[in-house]
Short mmCIF file of C-alpha atoms in Angstrom, two decimals:
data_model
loop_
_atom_site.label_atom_id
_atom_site.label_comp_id
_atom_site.label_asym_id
_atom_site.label_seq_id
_atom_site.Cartn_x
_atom_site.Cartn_y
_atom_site.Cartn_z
CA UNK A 208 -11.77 11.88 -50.89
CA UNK A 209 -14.11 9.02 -49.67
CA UNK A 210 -17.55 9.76 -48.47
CA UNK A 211 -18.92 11.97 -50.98
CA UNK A 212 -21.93 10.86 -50.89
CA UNK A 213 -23.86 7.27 -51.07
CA UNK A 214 -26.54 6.66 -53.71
CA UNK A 215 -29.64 7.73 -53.38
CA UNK A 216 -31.21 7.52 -56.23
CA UNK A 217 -32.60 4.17 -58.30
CA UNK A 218 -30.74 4.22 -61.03
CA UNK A 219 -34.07 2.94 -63.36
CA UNK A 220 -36.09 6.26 -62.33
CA UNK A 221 -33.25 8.50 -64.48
CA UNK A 222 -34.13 6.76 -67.83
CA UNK A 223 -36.20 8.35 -69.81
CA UNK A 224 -40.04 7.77 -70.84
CA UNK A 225 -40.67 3.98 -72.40
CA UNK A 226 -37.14 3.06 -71.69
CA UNK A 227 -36.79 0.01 -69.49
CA UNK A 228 -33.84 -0.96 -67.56
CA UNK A 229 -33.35 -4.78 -67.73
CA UNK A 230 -30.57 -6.14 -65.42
CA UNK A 231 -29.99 -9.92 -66.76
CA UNK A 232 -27.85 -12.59 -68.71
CA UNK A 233 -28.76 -12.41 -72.49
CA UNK A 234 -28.98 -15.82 -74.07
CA UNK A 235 -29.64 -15.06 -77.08
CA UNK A 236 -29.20 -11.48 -79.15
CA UNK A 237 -31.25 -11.81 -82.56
CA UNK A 238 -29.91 -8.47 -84.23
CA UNK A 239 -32.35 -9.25 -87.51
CA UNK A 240 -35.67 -9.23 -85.60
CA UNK A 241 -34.21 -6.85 -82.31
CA UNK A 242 -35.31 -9.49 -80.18
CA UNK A 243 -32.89 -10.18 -76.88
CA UNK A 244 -33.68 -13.11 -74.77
CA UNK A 245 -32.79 -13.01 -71.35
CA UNK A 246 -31.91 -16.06 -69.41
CA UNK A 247 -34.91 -14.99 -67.00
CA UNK A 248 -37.05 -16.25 -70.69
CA UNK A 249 -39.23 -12.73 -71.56
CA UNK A 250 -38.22 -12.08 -74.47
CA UNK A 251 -37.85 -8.35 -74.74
CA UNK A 252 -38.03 -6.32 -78.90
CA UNK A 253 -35.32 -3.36 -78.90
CA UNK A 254 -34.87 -0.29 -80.60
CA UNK A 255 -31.30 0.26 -79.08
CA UNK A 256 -29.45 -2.43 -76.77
CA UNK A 257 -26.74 -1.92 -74.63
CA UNK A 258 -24.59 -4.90 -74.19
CA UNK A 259 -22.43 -3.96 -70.90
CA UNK A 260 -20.04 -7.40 -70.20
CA UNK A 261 -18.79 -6.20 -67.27
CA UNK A 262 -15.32 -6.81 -65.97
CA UNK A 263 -13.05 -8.34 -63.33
CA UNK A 264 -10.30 -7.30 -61.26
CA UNK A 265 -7.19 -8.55 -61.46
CA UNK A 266 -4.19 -7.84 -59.83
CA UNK A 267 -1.32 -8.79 -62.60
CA UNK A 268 1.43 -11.06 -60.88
CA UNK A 269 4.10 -9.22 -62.63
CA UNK A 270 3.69 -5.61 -61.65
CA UNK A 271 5.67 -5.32 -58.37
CA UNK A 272 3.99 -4.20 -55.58
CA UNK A 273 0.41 -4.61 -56.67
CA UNK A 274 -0.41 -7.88 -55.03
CA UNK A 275 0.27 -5.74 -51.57
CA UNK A 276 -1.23 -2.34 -52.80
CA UNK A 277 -3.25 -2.42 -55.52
CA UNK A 278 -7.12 -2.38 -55.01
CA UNK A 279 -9.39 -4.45 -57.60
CA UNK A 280 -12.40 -2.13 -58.30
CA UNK A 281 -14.48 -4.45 -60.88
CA UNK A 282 -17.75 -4.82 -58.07
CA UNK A 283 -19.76 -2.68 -55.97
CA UNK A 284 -18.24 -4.36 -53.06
CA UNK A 285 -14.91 -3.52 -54.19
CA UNK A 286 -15.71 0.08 -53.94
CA UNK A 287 -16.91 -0.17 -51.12
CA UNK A 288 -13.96 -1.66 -49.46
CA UNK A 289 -11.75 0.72 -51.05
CA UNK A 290 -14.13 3.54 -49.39
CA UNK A 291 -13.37 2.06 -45.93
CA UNK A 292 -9.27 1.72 -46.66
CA UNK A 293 -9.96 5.28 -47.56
CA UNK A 294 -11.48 6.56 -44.60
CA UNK A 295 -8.48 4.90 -42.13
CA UNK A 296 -6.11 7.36 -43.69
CA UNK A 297 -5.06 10.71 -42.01
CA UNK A 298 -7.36 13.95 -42.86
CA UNK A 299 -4.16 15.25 -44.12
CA UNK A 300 -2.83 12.02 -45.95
CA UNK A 301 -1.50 12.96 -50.00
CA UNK A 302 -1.90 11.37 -53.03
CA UNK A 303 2.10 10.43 -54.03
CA UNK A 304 0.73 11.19 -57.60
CA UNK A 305 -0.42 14.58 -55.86
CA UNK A 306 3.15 15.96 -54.55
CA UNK A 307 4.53 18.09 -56.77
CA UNK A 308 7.53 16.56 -59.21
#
């Protein structure tokens, strides 16, 4: 159900003593001497990186149906939109994947 609750929380204050969040485009990794270089130039030394790539959304032209119905959720933004389709629905609206088979 949509609206369970917004963020509240910065996400860097849950890591842990001397761990830094770092939200940038590496370019460069150097695995031998665990040295990253960010495009923003510092380089940063690692004990343990996390390379997250991301993702897109795309809606496949060959599924039927999903260019009307689907709903890309790759971005913040697309969750958010999603959220507000959500909330236009009836109180008492079902999942179809809910209704028993």
């Amino acid at each position: 159900m949509a609206r369970t609750g917004d963020a509240t929380i910065d996400y860097g204050t849950l890591l842990g003593d001397g761990i830094e969040l770092v939200v940038d485009s590496a370019t460069l990794i150097d695995t031998a001497a665990r040295r990253v270089r960010p495009a923003s130039g510092r380089a940063l030394d690692y004990d343990y990186v996390v390379h997250a790539v991301g993702s897109i959304g795309t809606t496949p032209p060959s599924v039927p149906g999903a260019a009307e119905f689907a709903v890309p959720l790759a971005e913040f933004e697309d969750a958010e939109r999603l959220r507000a389709r959500q909330e236009e629905l009836p109180r008492d609206a079902q999942s179809p994947w809910s209704a028993a088979g």
